[in-house]
mmCIF file of C-alpha atoms in Angstrom:
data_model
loop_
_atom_site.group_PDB
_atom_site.id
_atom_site.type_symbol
_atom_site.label_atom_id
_atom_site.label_comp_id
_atom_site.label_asym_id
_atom_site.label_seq_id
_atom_site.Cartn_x
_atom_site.Cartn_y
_atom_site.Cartn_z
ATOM 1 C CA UNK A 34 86.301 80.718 90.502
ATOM 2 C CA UNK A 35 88.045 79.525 93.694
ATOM 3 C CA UNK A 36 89.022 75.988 93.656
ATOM 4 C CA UNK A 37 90.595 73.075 95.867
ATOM 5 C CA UNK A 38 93.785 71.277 93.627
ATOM 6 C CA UNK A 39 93.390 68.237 92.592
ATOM 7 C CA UNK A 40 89.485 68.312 91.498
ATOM 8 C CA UNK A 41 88.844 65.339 89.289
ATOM 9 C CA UNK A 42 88.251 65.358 86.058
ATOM 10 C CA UNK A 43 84.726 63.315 86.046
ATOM 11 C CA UNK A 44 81.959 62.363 88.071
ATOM 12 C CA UNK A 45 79.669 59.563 88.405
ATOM 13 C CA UNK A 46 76.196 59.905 88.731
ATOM 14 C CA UNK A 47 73.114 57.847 89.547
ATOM 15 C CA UNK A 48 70.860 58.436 86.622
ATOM 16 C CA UNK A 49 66.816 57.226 86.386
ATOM 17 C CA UNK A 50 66.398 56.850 82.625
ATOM 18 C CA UNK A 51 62.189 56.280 83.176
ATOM 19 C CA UNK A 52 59.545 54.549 84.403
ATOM 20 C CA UNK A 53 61.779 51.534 85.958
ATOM 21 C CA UNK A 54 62.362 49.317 88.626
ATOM 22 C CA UNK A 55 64.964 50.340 91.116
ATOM 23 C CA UNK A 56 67.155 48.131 89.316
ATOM 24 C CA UNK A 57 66.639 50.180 85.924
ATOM 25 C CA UNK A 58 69.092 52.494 87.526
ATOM 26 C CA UNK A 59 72.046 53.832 85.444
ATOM 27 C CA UNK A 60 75.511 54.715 86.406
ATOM 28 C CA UNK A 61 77.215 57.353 83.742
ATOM 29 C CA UNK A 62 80.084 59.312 84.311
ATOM 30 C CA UNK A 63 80.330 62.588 83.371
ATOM 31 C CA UNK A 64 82.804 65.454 83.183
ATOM 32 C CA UNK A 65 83.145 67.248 85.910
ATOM 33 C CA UNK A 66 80.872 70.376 86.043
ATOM 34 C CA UNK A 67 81.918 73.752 87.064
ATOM 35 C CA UNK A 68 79.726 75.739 89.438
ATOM 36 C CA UNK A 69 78.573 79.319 88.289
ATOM 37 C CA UNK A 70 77.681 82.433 90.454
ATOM 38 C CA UNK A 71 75.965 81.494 93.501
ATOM 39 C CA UNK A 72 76.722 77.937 93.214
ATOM 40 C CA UNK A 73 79.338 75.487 94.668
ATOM 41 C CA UNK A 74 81.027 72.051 93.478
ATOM 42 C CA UNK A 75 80.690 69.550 96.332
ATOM 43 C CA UNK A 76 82.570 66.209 96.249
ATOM 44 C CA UNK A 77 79.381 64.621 97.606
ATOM 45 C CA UNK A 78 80.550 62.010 101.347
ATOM 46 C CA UNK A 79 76.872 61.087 102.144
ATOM 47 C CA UNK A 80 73.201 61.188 100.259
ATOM 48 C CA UNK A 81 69.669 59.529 101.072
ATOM 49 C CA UNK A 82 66.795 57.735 100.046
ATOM 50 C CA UNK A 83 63.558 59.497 100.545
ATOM 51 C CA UNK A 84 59.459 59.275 99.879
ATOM 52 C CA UNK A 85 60.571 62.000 96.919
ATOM 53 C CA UNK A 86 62.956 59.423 95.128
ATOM 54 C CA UNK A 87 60.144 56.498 95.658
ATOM 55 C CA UNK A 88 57.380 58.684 94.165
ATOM 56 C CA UNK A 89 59.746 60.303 91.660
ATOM 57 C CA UNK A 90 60.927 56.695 90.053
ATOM 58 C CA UNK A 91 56.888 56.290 89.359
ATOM 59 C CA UNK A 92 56.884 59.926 87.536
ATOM 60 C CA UNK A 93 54.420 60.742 90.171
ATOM 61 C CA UNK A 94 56.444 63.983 92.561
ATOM 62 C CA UNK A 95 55.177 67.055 91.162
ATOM 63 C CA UNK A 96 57.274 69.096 89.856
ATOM 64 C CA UNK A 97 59.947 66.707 89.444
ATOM 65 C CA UNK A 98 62.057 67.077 85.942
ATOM 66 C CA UNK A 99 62.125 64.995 82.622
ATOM 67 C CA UNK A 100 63.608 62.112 82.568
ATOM 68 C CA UNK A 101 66.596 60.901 82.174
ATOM 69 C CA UNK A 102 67.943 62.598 85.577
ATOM 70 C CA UNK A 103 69.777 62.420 88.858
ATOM 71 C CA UNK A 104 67.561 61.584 91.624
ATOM 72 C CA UNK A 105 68.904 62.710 95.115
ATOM 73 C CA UNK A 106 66.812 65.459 97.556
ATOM 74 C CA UNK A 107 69.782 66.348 99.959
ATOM 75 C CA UNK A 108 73.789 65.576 100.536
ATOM 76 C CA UNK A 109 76.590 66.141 102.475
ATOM 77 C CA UNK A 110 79.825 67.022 101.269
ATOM 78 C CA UNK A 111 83.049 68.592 100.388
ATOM 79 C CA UNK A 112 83.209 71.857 98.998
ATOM 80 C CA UNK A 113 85.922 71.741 96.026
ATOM 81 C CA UNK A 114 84.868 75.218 94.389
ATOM 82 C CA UNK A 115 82.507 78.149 95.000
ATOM 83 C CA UNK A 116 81.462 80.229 91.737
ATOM 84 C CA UNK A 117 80.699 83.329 93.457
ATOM 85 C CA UNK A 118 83.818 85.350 95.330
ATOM 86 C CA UNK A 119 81.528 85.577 98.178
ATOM 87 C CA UNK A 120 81.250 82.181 98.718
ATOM 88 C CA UNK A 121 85.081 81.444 98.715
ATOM 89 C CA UNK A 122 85.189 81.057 102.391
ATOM 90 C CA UNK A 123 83.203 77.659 101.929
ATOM 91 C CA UNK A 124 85.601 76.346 99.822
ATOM 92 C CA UNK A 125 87.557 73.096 101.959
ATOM 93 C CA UNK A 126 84.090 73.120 104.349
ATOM 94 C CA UNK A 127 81.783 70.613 104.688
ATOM 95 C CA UNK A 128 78.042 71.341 103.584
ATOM 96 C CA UNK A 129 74.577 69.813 104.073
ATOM 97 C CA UNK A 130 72.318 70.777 100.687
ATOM 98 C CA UNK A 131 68.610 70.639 100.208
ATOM 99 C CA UNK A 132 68.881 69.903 96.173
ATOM 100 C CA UNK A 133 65.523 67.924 95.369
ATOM 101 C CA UNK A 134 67.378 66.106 92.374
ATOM 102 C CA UNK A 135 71.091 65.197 92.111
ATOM 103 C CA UNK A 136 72.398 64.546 95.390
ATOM 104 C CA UNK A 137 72.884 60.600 93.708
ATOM 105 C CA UNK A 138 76.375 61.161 92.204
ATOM 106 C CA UNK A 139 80.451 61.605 93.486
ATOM 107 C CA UNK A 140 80.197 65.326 92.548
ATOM 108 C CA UNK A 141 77.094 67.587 92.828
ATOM 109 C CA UNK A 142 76.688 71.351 91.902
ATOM 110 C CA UNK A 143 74.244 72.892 94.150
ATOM 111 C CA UNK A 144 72.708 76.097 95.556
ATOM 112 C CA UNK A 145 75.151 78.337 97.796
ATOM 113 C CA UNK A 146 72.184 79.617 99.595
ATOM 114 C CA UNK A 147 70.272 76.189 100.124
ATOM 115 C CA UNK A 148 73.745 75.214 102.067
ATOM 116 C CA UNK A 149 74.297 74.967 105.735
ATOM 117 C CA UNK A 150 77.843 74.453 106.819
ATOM 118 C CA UNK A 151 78.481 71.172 108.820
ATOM 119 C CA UNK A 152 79.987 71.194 112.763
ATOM 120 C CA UNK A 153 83.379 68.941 111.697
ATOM 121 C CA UNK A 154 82.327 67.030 115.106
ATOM 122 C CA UNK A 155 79.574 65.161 113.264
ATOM 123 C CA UNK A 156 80.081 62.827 110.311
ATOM 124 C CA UNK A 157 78.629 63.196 107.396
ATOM 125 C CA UNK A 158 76.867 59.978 107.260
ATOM 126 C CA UNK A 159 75.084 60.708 110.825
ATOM 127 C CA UNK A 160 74.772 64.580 109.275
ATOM 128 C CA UNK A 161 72.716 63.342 106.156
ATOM 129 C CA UNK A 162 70.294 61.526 108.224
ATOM 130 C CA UNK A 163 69.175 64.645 109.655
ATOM 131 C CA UNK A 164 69.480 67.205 106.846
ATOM 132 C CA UNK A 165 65.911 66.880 105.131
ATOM 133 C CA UNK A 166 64.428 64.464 107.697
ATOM 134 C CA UNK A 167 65.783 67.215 110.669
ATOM 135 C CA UNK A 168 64.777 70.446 109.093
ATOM 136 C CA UNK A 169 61.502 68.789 108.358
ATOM 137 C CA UNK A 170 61.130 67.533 111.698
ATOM 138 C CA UNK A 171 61.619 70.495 113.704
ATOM 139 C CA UNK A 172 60.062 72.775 111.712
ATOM 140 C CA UNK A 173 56.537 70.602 111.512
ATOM 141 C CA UNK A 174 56.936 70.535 115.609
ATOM 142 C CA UNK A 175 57.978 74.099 116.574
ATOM 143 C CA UNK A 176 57.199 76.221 113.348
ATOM 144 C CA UNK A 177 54.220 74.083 111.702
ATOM 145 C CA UNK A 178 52.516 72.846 115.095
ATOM 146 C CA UNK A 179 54.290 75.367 117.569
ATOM 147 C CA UNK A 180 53.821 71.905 120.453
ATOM 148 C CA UNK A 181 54.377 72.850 123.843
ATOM 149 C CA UNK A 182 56.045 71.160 126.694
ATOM 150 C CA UNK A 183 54.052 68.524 128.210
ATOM 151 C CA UNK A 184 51.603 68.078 126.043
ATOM 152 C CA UNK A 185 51.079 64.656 123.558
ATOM 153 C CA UNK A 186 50.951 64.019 120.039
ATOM 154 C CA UNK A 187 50.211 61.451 117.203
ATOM 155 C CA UNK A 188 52.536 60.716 114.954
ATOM 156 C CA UNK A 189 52.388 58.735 111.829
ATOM 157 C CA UNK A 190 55.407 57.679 110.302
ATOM 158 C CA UNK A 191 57.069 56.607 113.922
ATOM 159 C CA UNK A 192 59.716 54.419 112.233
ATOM 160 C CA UNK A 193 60.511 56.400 109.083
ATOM 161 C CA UNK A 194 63.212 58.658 108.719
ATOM 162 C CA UNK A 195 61.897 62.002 109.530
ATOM 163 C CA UNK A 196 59.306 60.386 112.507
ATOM 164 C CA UNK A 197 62.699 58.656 114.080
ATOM 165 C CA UNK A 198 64.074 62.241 114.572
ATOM 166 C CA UNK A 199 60.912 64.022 115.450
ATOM 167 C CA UNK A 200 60.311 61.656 118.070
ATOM 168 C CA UNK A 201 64.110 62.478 119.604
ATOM 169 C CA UNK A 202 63.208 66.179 119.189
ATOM 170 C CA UNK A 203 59.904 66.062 120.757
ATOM 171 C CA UNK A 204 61.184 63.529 123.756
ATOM 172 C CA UNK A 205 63.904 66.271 124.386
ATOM 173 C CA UNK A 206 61.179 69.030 124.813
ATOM 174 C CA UNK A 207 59.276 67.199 127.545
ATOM 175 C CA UNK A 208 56.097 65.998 124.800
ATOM 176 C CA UNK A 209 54.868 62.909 125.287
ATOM 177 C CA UNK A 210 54.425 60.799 121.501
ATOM 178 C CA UNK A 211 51.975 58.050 121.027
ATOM 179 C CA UNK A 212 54.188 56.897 117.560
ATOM 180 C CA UNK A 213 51.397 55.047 115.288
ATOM 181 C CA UNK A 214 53.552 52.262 112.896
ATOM 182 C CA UNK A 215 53.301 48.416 111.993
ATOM 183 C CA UNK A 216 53.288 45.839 114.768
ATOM 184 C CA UNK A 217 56.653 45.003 114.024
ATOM 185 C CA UNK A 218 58.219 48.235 115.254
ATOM 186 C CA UNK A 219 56.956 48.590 118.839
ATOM 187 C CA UNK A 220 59.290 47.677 121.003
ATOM 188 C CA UNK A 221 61.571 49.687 119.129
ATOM 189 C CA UNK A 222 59.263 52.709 119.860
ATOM 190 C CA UNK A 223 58.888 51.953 123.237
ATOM 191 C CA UNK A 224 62.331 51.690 124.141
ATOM 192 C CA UNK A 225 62.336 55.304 122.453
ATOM 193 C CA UNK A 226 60.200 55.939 125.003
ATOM 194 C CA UNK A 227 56.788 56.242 122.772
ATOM 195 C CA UNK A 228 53.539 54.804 123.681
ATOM 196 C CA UNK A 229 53.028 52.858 120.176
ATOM 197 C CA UNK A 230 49.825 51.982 118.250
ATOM 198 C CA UNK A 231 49.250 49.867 115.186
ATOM 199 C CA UNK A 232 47.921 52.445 112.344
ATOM 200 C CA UNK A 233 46.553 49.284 110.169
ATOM 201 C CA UNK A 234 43.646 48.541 113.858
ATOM 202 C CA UNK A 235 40.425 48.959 112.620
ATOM 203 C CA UNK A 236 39.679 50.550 116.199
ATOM 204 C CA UNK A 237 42.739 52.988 116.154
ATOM 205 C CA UNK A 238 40.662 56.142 116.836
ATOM 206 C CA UNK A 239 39.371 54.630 120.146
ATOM 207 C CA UNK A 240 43.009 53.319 121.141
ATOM 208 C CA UNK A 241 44.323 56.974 120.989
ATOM 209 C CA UNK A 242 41.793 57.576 123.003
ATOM 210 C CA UNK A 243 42.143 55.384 125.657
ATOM 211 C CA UNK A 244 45.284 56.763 125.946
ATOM 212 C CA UNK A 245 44.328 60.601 125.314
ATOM 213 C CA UNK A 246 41.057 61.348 126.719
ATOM 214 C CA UNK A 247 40.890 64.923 126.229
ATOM 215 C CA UNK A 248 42.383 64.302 122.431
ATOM 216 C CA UNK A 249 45.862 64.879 121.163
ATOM 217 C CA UNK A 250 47.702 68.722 120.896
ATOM 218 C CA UNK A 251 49.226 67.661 117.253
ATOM 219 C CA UNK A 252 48.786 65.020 114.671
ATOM 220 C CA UNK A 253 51.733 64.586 111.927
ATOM 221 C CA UNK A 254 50.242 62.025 109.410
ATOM 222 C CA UNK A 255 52.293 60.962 106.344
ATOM 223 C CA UNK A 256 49.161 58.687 105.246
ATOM 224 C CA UNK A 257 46.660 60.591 103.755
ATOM 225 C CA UNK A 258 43.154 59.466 102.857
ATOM 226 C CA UNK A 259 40.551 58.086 106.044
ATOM 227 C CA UNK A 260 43.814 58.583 108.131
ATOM 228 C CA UNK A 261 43.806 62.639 107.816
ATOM 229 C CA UNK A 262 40.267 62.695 108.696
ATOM 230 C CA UNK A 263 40.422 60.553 112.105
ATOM 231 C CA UNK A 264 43.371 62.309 112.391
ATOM 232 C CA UNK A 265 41.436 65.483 113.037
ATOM 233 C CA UNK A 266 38.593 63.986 115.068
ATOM 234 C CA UNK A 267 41.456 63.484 117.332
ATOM 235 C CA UNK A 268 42.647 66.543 118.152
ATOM 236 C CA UNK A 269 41.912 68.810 121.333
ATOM 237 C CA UNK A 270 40.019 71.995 120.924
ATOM 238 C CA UNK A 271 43.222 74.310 119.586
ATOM 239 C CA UNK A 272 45.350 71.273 118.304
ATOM 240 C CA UNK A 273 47.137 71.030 115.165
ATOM 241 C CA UNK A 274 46.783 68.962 112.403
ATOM 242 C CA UNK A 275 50.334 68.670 110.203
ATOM 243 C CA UNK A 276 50.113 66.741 107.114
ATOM 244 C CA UNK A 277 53.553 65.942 106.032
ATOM 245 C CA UNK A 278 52.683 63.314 102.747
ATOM 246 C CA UNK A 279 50.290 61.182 101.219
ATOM 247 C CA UNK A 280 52.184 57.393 101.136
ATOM 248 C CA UNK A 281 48.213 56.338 100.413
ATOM 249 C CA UNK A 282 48.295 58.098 97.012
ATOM 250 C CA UNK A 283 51.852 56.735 96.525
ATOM 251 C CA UNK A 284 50.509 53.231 94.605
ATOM 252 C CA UNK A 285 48.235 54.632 92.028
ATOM 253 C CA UNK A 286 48.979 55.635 88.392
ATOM 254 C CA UNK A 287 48.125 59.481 88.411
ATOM 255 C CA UNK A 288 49.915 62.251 89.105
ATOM 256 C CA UNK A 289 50.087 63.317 92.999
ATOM 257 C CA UNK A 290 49.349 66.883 92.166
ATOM 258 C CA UNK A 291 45.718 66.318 92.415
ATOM 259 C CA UNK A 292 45.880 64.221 96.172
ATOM 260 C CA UNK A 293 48.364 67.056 97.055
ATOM 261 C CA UNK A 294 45.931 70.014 95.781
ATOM 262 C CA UNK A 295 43.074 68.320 97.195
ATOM 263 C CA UNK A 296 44.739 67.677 100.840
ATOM 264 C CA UNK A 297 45.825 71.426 100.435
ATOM 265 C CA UNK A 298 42.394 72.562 100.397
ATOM 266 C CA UNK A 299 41.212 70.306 102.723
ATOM 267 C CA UNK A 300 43.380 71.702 105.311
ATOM 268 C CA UNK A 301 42.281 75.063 104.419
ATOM 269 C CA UNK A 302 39.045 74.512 105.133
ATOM 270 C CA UNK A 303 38.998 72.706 108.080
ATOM 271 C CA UNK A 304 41.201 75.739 109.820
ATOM 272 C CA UNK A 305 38.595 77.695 108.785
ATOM 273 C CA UNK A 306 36.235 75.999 111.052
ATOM 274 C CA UNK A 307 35.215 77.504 114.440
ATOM 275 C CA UNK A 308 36.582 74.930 116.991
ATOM 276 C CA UNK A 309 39.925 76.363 117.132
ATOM 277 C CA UNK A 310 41.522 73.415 115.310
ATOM 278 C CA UNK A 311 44.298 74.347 112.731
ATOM 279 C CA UNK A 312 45.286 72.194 109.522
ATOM 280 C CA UNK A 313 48.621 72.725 107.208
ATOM 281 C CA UNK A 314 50.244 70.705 104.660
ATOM 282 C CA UNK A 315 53.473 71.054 105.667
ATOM 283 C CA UNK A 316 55.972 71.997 102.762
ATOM 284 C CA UNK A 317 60.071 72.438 103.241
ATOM 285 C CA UNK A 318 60.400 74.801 100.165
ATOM 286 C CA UNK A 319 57.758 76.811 100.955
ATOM 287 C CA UNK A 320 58.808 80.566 100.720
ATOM 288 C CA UNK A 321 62.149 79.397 98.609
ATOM 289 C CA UNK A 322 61.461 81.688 95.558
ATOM 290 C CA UNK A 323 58.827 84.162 96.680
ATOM 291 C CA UNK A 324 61.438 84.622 100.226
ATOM 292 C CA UNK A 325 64.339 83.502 99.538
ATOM 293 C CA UNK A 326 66.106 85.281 102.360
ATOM 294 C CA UNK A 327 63.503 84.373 105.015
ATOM 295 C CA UNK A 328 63.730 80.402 103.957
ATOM 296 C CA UNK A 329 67.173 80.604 103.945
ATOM 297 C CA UNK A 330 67.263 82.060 107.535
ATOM 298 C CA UNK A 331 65.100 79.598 108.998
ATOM 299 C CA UNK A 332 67.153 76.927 107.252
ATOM 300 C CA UNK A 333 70.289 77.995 108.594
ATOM 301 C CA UNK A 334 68.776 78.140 112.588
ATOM 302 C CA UNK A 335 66.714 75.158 112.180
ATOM 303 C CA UNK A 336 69.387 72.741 110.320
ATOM 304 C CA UNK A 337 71.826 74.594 112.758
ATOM 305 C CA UNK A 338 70.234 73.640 115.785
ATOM 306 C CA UNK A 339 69.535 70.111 114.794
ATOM 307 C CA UNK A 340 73.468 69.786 114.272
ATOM 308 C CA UNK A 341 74.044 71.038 117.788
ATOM 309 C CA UNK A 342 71.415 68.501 119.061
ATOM 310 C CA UNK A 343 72.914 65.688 116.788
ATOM 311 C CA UNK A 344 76.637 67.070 118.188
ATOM 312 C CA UNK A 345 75.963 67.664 121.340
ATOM 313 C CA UNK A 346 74.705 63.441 121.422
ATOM 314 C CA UNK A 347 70.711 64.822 122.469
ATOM 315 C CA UNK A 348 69.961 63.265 118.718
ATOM 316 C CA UNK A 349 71.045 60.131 117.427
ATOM 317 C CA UNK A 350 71.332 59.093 114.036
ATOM 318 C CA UNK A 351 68.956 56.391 112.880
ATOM 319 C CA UNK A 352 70.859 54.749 109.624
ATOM 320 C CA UNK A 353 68.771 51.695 109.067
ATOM 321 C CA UNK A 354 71.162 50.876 106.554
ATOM 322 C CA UNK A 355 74.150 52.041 103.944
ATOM 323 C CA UNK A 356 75.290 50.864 100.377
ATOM 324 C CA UNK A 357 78.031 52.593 98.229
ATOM 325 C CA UNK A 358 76.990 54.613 95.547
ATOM 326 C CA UNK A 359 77.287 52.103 92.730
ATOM 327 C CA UNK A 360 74.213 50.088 94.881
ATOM 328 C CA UNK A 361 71.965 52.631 94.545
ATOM 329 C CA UNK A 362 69.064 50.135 93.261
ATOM 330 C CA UNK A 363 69.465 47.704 96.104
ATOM 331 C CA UNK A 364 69.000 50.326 98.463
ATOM 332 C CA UNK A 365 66.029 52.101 96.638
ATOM 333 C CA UNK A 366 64.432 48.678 96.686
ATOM 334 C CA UNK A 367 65.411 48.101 100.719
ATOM 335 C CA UNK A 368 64.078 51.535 101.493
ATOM 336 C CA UNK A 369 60.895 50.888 98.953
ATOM 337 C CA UNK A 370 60.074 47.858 101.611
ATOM 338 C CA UNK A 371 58.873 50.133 104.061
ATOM 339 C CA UNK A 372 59.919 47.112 106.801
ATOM 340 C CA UNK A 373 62.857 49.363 108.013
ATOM 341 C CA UNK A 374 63.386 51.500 111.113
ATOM 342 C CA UNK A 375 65.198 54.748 109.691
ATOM 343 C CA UNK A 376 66.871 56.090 106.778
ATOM 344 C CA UNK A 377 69.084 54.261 104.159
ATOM 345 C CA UNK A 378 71.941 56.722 103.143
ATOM 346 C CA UNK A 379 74.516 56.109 100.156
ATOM 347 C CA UNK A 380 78.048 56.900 100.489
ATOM 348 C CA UNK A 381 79.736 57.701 97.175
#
């Protein structure tokens, strides 16, 4: 095992011991772990808060593990040891890691191969606002809905994390956004230069359509519910309809699998329709088991390219706020208020 000198001797970790508040939160330290083949240890600089952690603290994200566990989807870090010879070079580098759980701690062992080395021109709180948030967003607007310059979308979820960045993606490639979010963030959207709308009006459908005659090229709705379907009476003849969560199913008791099979299906058979409309549920680990090597390519361009954006000053980072480590429940419950404009990071 290659190593940095100097790795501590324990970690401290962010633990969610049930069905609590945010402030049932644990802290626990830990001895440090040691990374196997294929893995790295990461002293961990920046992690987020995310729809996963908000659904998983209700024991509603499918597929999410037993508790007691770390929460955390994604990081940015340090690399203090890599298991594998192979990955020796990272060792010293900085690294942005898709991890689903345990991003929440000082010290994280991830995936080698879920890793994307980080330009040392960006820091690593701006480079976790974009890690999940940035794949996600350019991969529901150029792989997902493959938009094309010039024409206009709908987006749902203008003010959250992953709409703040897809809006500075789309802007950048010439698409005009009509950004659908509370009252309360509009003139931030216009002075991003969206048209907005209020999601909660009663005569929303007819409002995009004042403003979109001929319908919209893409919807990406995070809602779920009677929003999907306007959603797709919305779209021109050959638009897209990208489906990207289901905050509507969010405040229920059940298990989201069912919402999420049911919106799967959905989609699949409204693409099968002959109007030349398409449907997806968008998913960032699709293809991670059954191809690895193609997800691991597209994460390495797409995360790549949305560094060079975010380096190159064409992105901006949109930290609505940041708390150390040891505040993890204040910031779940800030983030859980859904009255912010961007993503709430931690910085262990």
């Amino acid at each position: 095992m290659n190593t940095l000198n100097l790795t501590p001797a324990t970690t401290v970790r962010v633990v969610l011991p049930g069905l609590v508040e945010p402030a049932g939160l644990q802290l626990r330290t830990d001895p440090m772990p040691a990374p196997a083949a294929g893995q790295l240890l990461v002293a961990v600089e920046a992690t987020g808060i995310s729809y996963a952690e908000q659904a998983m603290r209700r024991g509603r994200y499918f597929g999410q593990p037993d508790f007691p566990f770390t929460p955390g989807y994604d990081l940015v870090g340090r690399v203090l040891a890599a298991g594998s010879p192979g990955d020796a070079g990272l060792v010293g580098r900085r690294v942005a890691t898709l991890t689903k759980t345990g991003a929440w701690a000082t010290h994280a062992v991830v995936a080698a191969r879920d890793s994307v080395v980080v330009p040392e021109t960006v820091s690593s709180a701006d480079a976790e606002t974009v890690v999940v948030n940035g794949v996600t967003a350019w991969q529901m607007l150029h792989r997902a809905a493959r938009v094309q310059p010039g024409q206009t979308i709908l987006l749902f979820g203008a003010n959250g994390g992953v709409g703040g960045i897809l809006i500075q993606l789309a802007r950048h490639a010439g698409i005009h956004v009509i950004g659908a979010a509370s009252p309360r963030h509009h003139d931030a959207l216009r002075a991003a230069g969206v048209t907005p709308v209020d999601y909660n009006d009663p005569d929303l459908a007819a409002r995009v359509r004042q403003i979109a005659p001929g319908g919209v090229d893409a919807v990406f709705d995070n809602i779920g519910g009677e929003i999907t379907r306007t959603s797709w009476t919305l779209l021109t003849p050959g638009g897209a309809l990208v489906s990207y969560s289901l905050i509507s199913a969010l405040g229920g008791q059940r298990s989201l699998l069912m919402p999420f099979v049911a919106a799967i299906g959905q989609a699949l058979l409204w693409s099968a329709l002959p109007n030349g409309k398409r449907a997806t549920f968008y998913d960032l680990w699709s293809g991670h088991s059954v191809r690895p090597a193609r997800f691991r390519r597209h994460l390495e361009e797409d995360l790549g390219t949305v560094f060079g954006l975010l380096a190159d000053g064409v992105l901006t980072a949109n930290i609505a706020a940041s708390f150390p480590l040891t505040e993890a429940a204040a910031a779940l419950t800030l983030a859980e208020s859904r009255t912010l404009n961007g993503k709430v990071i931690l910085l262990p």
